[in-house]
XYZ file of C-alpha atoms in Angstrom:
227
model
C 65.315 139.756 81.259
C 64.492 143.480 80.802
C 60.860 142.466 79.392
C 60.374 140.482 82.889
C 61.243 143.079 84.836
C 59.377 145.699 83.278
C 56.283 142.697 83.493
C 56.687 142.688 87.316
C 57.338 145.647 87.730
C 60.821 145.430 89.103
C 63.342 148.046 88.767
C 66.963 146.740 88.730
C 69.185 148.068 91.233
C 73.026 149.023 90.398
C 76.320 147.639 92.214
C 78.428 150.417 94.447
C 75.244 152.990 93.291
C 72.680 150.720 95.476
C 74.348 148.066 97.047
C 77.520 146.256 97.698
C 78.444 142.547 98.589
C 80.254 143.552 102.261
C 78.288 144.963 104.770
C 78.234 148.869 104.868
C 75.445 148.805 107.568
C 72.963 148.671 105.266
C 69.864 145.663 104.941
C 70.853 142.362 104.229
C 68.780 140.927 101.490
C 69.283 137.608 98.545
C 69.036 138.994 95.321
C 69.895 137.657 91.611
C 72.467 138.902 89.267
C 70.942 139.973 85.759
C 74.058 141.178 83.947
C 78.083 140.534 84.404
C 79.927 137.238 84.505
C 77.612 136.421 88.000
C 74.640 136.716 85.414
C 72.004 133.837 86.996
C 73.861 133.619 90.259
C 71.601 134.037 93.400
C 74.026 136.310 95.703
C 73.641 138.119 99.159
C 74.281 141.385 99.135
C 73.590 144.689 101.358
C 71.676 147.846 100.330
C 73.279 151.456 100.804
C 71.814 152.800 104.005
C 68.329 153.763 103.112
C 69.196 152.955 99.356
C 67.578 156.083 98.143
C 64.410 154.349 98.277
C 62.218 156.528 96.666
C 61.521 160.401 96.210
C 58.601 162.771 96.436
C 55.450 161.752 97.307
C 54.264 159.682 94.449
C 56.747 157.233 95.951
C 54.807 157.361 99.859
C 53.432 153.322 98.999
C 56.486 152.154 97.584
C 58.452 153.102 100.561
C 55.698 151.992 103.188
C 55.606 148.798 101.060
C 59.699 148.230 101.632
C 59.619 149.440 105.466
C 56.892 146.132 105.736
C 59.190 143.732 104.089
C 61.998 145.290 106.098
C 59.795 144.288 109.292
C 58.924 140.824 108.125
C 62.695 139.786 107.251
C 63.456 141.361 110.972
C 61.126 139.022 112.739
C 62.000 136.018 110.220
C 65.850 137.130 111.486
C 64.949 136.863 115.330
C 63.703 133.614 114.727
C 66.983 132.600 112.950
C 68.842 134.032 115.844
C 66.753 132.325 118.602
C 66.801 129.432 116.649
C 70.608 129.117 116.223
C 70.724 129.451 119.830
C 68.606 126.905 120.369
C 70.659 125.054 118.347
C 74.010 125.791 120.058
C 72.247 124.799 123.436
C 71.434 121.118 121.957
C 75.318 120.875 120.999
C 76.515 121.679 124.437
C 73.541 119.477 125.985
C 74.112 116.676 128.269
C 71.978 114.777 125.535
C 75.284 114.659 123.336
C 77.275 113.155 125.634
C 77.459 108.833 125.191
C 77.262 108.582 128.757
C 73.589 110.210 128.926
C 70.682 108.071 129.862
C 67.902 109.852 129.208
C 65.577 107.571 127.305
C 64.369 109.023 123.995
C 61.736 111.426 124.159
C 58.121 111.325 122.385
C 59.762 114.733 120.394
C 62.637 112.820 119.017
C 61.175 109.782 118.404
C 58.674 112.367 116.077
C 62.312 113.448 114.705
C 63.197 109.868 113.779
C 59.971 109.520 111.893
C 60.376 112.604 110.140
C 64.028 111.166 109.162
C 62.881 108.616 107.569
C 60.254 110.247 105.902
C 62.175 112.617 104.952
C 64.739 109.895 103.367
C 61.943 109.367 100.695
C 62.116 109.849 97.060
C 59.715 112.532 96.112
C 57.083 110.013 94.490
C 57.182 107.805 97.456
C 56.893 110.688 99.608
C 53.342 111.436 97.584
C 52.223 108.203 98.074
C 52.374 108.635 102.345
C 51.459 111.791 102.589
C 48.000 110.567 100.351
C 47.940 107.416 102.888
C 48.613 108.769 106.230
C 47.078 112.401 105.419
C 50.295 113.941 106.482
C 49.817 117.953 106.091
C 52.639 119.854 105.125
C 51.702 123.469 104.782
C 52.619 124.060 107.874
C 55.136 122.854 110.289
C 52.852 122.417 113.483
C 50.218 120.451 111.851
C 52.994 118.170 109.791
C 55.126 117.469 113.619
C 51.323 116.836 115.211
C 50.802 114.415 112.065
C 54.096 112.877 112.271
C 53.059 112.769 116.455
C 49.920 110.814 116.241
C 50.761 108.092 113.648
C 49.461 104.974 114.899
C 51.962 102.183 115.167
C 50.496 100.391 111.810
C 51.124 103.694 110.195
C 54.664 104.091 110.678
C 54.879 100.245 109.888
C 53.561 101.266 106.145
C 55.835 104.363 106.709
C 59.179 102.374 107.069
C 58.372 99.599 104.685
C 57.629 102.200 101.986
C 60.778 104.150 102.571
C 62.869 100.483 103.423
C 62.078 99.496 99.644
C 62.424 102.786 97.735
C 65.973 103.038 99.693
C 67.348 100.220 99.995
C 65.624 98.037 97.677
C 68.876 97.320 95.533
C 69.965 93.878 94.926
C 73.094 93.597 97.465
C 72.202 90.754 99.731
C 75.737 90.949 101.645
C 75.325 95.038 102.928
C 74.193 95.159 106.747
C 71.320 96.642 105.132
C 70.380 93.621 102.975
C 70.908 90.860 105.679
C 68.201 93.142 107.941
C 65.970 92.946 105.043
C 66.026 89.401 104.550
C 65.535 88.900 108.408
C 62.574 91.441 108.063
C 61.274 88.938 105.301
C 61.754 85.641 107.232
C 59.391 87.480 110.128
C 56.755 88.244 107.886
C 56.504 84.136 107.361
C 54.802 83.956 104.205
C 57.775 84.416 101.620
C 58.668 81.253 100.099
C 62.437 81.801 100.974
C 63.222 78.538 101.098
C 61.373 77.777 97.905
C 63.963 80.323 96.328
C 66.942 78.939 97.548
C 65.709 75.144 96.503
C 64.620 76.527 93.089
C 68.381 78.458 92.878
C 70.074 75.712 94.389
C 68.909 73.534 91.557
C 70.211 76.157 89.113
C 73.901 76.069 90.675
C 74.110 72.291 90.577
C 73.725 71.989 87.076
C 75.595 75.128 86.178
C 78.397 73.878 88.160
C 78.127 70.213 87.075
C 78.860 71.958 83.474
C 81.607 74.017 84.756
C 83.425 70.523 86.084
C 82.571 68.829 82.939
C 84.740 71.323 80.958
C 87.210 71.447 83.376
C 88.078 67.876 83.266
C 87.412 68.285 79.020
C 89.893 70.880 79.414
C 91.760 68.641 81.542
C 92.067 65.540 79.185
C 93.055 67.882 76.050
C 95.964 69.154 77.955
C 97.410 65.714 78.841
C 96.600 64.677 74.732
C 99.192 67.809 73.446
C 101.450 67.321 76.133
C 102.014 63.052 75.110
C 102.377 64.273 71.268
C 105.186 66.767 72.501
C-alpha cells in the first residue's frame, strides 16, 4: 500500500491528528482505511478545520489545488441538497395519492423505459445500447435517447429485457401466463403443435404408470390369497 501511495503521490493522513469520523466542523470527504482492523473499508470521515493543509510556500499549488476540489464537492453538495428537495416535494405530491388522475406524463413514461432498461443484465444492456445507440456519458443525452425511441424500439427494448428476466421455465407465475399470451399474439409459434406433440408424451407415460398400477395391483391380491 505504501509503494501506491508514494506512486500517486498520496500522502496518508492520520486519525484524531487530521481527521475524525464525527463532525468537528471540518470538510466532509469518503476516504479509505489503509491500516487498523477498518483496513479496506471505504469510510466518511471529516478533516480538522483547515487540516494543516500545507506550509510555506512550496506548498502555494497544493493548497490552491485542495481549495478547487473543496469548490467542486460544494457545488456537487448543492445539487444533492436541491435534489433531495426535489425529492421530498414528489413524496408529498398530489401524484402519490391513489385518488390522482393525472394521466402519465411523457417524463415518466421516459422513467418507465429507463426501468426496464435499467432491469437488464449487463450483457443485455450492451446489446441495446449497440442497437438503439443509447448514449450514456451523460445523463441529458441518455433521458433525450430514452425520449425519442420510436415505438418499434422500445418493442425490441422490452422483449430483450422480458427474456433475459423472466425467461425461466415457470409457466404458472403471473409473469409466465403474460408471456405465453405475448406468444399466442405474435401468431406464428406452433403452440398448439407443442401441446399435441407433449400431449402425446403424457398419454403414453401415463398409460405406463396405470399399467403398473394395476401390475402392482394384481401382486397384492396374489400375497394376500397365500396368507
Amino acid at each position: 500500500i505504501a509503494a501506491m501511495l508514494n506512486d500517486h503521490k498520496l500522502k496518508p493522513i492520520i486519525e484524531y491528528n487530521d481527521f475524525s469520523e464525527h463532525n468537528q466542523g471540518g470538510s466532509k470527504v469518503k476516504g479509505l482505511w489503509i491500516s487498523g482492523r477498518k483496513a479496506g473499508q471505504v469510510a466518511t470521515v471529516y478533516l480538522k478545520k483547515e487540516v494543516k493543509e500545507a506550509s510555506g510556500n512550496n506548498n502555494v499549488k497544493v493548497v490552491a489545488a485542495k481549495i478547487q476540489e473543496r469548490m467542486v464537492r460544494g457545488r456537487e453538495l448543492d445539487g444533492e441538497k436541491v435534489y433531495a428537495k426535489i425529492l421530498e416535494g414528489l413524496k408529498a405530491h398530489p401524484t402519490q395519492k391513489k385518488t390522482h388522475e393525472q394521466k402519465m406524463l411523457k417524463e415518466e413514461e421516459v422513467f418507465l423505459w429507463y426501468v426496464i432498461y435499467n432491469k437488464a443484465r449487463f450483457s443485455t444492456r450492451e446489446i441495446l445500447n449497440k442497437a438503439l445507440e443509447l448514449n450514456l456519458n451523460k445523463s441529458e443525452k441518455f433521458y433525450e435517447a430514452l425520449k425519442n425511441l420510436a415505438p418499434e424500439q422500445r418493442a425490441f427494448m422490452l422483449r430483450k429485457v422480458m427474456l433475459d428476466q423472466y425467461g425461466g421455465n415457470y409457466p404458472a407465475t403471473d409473469y409466465g401466463f403474460i408471456i405465453r399470451k405475448i406468444a399466442e399474439a405474435y401468431g406464428d409459434i406452433d403452440i398448439k403443435g407443442f401441446e399435441k406433440e407433449q400431449a402425446e408424451i403424457r398419454t403414453k407415460r401415463e398409460q405406463r404408470a396405470q399399467e403398473r398400477v394395476k401390475h402392482l395391483q394384481k401382486k397384492g391380491k396374489e400375497v394376500k390369497s397365500k396368507s
